[in-house]
Tab-separated table of C-alpha atoms and ligand atoms in Angstrom:
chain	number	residue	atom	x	y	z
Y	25	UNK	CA	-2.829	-16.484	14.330
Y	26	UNK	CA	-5.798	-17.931	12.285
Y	27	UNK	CA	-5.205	-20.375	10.117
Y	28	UNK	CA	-6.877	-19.524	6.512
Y	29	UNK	CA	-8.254	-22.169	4.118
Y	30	UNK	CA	-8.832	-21.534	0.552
Y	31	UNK	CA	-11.859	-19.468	-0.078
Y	32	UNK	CA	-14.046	-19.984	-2.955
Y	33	UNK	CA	-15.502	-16.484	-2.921
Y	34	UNK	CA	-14.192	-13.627	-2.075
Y	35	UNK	CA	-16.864	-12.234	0.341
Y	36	UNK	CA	-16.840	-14.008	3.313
Y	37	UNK	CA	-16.046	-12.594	6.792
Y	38	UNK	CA	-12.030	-12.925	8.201
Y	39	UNK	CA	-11.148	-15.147	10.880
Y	40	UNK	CA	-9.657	-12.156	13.360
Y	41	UNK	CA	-8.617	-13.556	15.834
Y	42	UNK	CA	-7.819	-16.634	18.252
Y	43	UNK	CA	-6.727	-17.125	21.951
Y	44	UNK	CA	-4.545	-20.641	21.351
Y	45	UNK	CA	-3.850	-21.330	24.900
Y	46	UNK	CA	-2.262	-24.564	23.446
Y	47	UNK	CA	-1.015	-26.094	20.024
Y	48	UNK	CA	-3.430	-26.787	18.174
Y	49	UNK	CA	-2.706	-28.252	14.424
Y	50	UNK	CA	-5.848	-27.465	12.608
Y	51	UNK	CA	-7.482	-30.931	10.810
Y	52	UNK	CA	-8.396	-31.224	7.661
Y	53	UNK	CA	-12.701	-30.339	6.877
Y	54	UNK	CA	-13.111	-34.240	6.323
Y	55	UNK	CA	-11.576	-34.840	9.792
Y	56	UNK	CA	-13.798	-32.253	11.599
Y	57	UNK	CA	-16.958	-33.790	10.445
Y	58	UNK	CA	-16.605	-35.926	13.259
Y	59	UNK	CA	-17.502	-32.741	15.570
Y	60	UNK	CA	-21.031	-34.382	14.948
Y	61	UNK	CA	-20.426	-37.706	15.659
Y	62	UNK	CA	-17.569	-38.562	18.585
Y	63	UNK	CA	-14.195	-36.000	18.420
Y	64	UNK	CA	-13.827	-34.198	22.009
Y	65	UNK	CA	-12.789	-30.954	22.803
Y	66	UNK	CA	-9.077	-30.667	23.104
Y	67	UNK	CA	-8.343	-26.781	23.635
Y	68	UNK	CA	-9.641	-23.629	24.400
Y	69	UNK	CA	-9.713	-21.723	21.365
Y	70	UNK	CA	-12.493	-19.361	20.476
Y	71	UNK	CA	-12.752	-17.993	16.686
Y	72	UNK	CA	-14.063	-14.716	15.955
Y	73	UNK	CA	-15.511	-13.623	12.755
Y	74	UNK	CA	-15.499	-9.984	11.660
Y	75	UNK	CA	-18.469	-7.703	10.388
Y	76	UNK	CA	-17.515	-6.765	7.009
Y	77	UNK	CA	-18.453	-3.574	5.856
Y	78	UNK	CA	-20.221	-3.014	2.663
Y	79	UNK	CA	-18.256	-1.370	-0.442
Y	80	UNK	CA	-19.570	1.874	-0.177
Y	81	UNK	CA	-20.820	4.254	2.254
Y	82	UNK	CA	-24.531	3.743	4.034
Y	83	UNK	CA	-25.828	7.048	1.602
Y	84	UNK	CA	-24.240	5.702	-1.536
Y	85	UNK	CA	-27.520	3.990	-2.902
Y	86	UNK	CA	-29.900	6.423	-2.119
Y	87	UNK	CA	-32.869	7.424	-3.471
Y	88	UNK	CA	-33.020	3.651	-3.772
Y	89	UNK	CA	-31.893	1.881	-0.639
Y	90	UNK	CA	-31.671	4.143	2.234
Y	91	UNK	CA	-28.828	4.801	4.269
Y	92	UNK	CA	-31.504	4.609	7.155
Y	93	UNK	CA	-31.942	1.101	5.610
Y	94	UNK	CA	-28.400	0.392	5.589
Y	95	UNK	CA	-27.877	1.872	9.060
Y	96	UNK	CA	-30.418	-0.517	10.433
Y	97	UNK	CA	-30.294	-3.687	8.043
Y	98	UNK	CA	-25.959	-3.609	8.492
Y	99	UNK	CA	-25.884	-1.789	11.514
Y	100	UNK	CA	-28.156	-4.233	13.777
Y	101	UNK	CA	-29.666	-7.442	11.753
Y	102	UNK	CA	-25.869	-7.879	10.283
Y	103	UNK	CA	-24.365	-7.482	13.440
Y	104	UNK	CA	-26.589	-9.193	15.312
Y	105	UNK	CA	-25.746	-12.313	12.995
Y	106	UNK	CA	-21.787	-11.783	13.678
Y	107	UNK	CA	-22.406	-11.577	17.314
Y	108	UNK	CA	-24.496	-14.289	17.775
Y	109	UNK	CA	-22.324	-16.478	15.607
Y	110	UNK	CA	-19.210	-15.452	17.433
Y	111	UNK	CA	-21.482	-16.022	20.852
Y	112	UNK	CA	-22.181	-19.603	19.896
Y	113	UNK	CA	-18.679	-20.248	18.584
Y	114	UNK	CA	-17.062	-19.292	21.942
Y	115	UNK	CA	-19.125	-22.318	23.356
Y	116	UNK	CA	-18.164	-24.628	20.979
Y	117	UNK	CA	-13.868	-24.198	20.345
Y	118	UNK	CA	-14.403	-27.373	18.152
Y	119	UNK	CA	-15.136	-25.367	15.149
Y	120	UNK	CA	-12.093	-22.976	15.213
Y	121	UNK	CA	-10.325	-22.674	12.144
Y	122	UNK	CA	-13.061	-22.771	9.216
Y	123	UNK	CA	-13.495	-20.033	6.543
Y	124	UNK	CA	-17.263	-18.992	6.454
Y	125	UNK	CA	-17.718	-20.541	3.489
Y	126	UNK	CA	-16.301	-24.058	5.193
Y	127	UNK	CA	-18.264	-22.600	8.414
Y	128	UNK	CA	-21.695	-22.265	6.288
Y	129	UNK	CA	-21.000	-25.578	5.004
Y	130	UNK	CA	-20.414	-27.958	7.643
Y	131	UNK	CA	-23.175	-26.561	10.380
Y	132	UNK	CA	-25.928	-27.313	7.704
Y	133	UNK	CA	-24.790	-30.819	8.135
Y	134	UNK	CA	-26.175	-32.034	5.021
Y	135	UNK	CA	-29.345	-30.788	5.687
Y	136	UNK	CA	-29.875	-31.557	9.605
Y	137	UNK	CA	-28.415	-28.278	10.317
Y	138	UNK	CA	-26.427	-27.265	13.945
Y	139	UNK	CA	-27.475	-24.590	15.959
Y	140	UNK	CA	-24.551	-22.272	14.337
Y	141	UNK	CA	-25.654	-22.683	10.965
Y	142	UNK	CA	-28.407	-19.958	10.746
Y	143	UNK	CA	-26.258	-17.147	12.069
Y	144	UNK	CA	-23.397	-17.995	9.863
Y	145	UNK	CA	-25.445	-18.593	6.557
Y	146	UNK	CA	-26.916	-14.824	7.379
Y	147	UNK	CA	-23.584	-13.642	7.943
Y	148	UNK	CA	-22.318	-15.115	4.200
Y	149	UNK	CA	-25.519	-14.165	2.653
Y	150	UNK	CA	-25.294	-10.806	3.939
Y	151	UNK	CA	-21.566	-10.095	3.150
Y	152	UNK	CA	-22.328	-11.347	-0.104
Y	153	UNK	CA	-25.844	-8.955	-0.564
Y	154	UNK	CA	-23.672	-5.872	0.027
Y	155	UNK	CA	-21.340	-6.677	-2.646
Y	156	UNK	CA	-24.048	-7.689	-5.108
Y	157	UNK	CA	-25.036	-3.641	-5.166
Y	158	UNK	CA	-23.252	-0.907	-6.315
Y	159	UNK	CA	-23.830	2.949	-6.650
Y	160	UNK	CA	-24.825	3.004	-10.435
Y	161	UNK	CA	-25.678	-0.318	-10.641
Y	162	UNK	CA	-28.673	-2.150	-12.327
Y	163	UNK	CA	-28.329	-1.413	-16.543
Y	164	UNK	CA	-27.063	-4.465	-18.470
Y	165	UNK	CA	-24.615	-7.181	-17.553
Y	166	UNK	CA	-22.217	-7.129	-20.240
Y	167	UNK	CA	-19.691	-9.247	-22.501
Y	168	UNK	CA	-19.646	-13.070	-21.219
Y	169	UNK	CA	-22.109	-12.504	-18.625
Y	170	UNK	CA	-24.430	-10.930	-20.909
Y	171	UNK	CA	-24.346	-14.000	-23.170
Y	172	UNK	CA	-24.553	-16.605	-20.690
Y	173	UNK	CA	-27.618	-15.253	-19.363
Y	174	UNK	CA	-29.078	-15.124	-22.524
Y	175	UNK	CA	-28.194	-18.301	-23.654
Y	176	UNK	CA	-29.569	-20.233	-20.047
Y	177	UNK	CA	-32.920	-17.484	-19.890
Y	178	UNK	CA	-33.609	-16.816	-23.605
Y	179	UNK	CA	-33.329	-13.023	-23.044
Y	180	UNK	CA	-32.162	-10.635	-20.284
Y	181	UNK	CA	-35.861	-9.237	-20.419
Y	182	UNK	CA	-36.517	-12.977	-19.969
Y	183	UNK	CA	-34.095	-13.626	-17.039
Y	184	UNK	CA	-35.389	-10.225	-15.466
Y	185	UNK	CA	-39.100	-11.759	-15.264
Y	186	UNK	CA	-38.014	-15.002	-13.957
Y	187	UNK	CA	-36.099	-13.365	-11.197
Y	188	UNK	CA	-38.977	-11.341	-10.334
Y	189	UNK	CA	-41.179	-14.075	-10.266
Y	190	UNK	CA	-38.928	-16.045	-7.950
Y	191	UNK	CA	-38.922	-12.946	-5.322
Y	192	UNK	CA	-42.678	-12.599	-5.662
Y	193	UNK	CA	-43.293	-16.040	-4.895
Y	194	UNK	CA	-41.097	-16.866	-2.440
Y	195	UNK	CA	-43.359	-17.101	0.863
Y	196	UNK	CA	-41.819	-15.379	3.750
Y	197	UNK	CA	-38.527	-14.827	4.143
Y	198	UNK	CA	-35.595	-15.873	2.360
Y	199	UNK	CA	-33.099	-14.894	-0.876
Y	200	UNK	CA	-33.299	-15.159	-4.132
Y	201	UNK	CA	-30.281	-16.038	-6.072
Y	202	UNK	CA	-28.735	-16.498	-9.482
Y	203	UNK	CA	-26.404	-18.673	-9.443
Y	204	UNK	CA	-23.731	-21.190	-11.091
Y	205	UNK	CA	-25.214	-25.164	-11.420
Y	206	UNK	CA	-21.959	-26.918	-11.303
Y	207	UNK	CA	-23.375	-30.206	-12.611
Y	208	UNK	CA	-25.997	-28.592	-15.217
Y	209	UNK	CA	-22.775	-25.989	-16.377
Y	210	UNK	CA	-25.281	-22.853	-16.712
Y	211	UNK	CA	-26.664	-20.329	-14.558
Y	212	UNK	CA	-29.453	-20.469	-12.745
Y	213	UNK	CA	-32.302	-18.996	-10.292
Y	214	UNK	CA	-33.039	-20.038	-7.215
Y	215	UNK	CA	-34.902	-18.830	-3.941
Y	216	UNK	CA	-34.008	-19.897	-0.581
Y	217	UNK	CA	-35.999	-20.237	3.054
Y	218	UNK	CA	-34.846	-18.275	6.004
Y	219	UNK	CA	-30.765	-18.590	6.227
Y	220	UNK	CA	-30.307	-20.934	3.441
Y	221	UNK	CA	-27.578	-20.087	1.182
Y	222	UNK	CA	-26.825	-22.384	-1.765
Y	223	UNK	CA	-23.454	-23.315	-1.448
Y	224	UNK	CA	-24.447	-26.284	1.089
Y	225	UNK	CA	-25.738	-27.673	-2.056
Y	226	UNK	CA	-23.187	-26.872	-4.334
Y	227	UNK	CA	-24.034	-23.856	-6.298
Y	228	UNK	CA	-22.164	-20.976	-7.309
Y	229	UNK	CA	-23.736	-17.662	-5.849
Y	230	UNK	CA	-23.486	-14.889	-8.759
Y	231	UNK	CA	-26.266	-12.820	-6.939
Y	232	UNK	CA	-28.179	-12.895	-4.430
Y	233	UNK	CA	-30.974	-10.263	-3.367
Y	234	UNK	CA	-32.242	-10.261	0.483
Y	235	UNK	CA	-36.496	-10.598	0.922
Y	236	UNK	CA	-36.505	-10.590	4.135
Y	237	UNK	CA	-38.547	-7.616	5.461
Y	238	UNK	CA	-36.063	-5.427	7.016
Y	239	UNK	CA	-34.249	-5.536	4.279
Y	240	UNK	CA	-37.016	-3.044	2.222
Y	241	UNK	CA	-40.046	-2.529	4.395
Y	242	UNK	CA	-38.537	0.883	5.533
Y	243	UNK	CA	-38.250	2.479	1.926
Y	244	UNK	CA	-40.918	0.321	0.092
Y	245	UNK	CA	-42.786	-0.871	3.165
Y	246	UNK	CA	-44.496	-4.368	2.040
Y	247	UNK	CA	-44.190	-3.688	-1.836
Y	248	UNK	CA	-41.871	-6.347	-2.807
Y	249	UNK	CA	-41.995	-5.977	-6.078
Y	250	UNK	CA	-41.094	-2.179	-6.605
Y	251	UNK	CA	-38.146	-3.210	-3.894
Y	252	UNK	CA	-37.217	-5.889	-6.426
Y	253	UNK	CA	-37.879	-3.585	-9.574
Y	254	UNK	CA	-35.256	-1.279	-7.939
Y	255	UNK	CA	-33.071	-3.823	-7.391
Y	256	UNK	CA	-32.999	-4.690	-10.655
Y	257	UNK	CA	-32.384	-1.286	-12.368
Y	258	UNK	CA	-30.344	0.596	-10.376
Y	259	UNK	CA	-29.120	-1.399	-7.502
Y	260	UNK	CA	-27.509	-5.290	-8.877
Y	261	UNK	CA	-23.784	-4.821	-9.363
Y	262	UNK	CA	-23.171	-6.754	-12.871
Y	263	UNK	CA	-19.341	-5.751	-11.922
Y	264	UNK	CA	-19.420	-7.984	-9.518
Y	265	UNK	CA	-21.306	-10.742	-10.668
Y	266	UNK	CA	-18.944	-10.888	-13.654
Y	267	UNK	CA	-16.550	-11.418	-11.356
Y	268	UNK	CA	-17.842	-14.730	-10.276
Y	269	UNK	CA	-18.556	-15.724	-12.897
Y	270	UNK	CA	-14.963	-15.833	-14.323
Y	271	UNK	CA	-14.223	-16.876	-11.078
Y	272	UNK	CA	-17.042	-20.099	-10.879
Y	273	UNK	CA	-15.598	-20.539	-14.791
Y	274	UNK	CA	-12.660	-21.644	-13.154
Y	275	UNK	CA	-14.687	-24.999	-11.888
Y	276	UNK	CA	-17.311	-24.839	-14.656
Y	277	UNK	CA	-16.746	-25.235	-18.289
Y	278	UNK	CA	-18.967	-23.237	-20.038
Y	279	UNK	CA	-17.462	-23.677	-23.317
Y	280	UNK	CA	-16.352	-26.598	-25.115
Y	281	UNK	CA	-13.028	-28.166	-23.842
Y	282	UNK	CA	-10.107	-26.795	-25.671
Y	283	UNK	CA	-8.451	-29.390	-24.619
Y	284	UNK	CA	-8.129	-32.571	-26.532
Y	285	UNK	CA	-8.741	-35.779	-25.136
Y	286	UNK	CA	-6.619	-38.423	-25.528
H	13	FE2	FE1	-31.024	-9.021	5.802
């Protein structure tokens, strides 16, 4: 039976399964960042992620993401991810044990990343992308979401252009997020290359919104900016990013302490 490590957000794939063929005490993340530097291979143990299916049915967004899209963009690219990340991890028994989000973490190595670290950032980013939509979605964020956008973007109008304008200008593929600076305590956009997925650094993801190609060119061919228009006002689940954000207020103090200091 897997062994299951705290998990900061509540997207990321399950641990399924594991063939133990002897026991094996799991080490603490610290411990396992030797895997790059000298620890050997002591067991056979192969971890298996599962595909996680998104929160509604592949229909459930239409007109404005296809279930054709959805079909194809969960069906194959998101699988493909899982089963090249489970592939790779059945060569390598050393890394048994992490959640994704420890997974994501420790292959991008500080940024000299392992050869696992591209399928299992597109595994989070895409199990986190699902949940980001909703049927209904788009509208207005509401209550303390509402008013911590507008106090980091000005306006929502305001944080609506800037998040457009991060999608448009992001060259290639990649993601653009809003997240959580831990440090800076306020929310934040950013856009990432290929895989990247900003917890390596720190962040904490509130939304994220997929530019890679397959991801649109099928309802919107190569108009990125009606794909991220639509996003935007009909697709973006603010239930959800509500929900981390209470959950990233746990670590971030967005207020002032209530606390008094000695
Ligand atoms: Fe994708």
């Amino acid at each position: 039976m897997a062994s299951c490590y705290f998990n900061p957000i509540p997207t990321s794939s399950h641990l399924i399964s594991a063939d133990l063929s002897t026991k094996f005490k799991i080490p603490k993340l610290l411990h396992r960042k030797k895997r790059f530097g000298a620890l050997s291979r002591s067991s056979k143990i192969t971890a298996y992620y599962g595909l996680k299916t998104p929160p509604y049915e592949h229909d459930a967004l239409e007109p404005y993401m296809s279930k054709k899209t959805i079909d194809i963009h969960w069906g194959e690219h998101h699988r493909n991810f899982i089963e090249g990340l489970n592939k790779q991890l059945g060569k390598d028994d050393i890394l048994y044990g992490y959640t994704l989000d420890e997974l994501v973490k420790v292959t991008y190595n500080n940024g000299n990343p392992s050869a696992e670290f591209n399928n299992a950032a597109e595994v989070w980013n895409h199990d986190f992308f699902w949940e980001s939509m909703q049927p209904g979605g788009g509208d207005m964020p509401i209550l303390g979401l509402l008013q911590q956008i507008e106090k980091d973007f000005g306006s929502f109008t305001n944080f609506k252009e800037k998040f457009t304008e991060a999608a448009l200008t992001l060259f290639g593929s990649g993601w653009v997020w809003l997240v959580l600076k831990r440090e800076e305590k306020q929310l934040a956009i950013v856009k990432t290359s290929n895989a990247i997925c900003p917890i390596v650094w720190g962040d904490i993801p509130i939304i994220n919104l997929d530019l890679w190609e397959h991801a649109y060119y099928l309802d919107y061919k190569n108009d990125r900016a009606e794909y991220v228009n639509v996003f935007l006002n009909h697709l973006v689940s603010w239930n959800a990013a509500t929900e981390r954000l209470t959950w990233g207020e746990a670590f971030v103090n967005l207020g002032e302490p209530k606390i008094p200091v000695a």
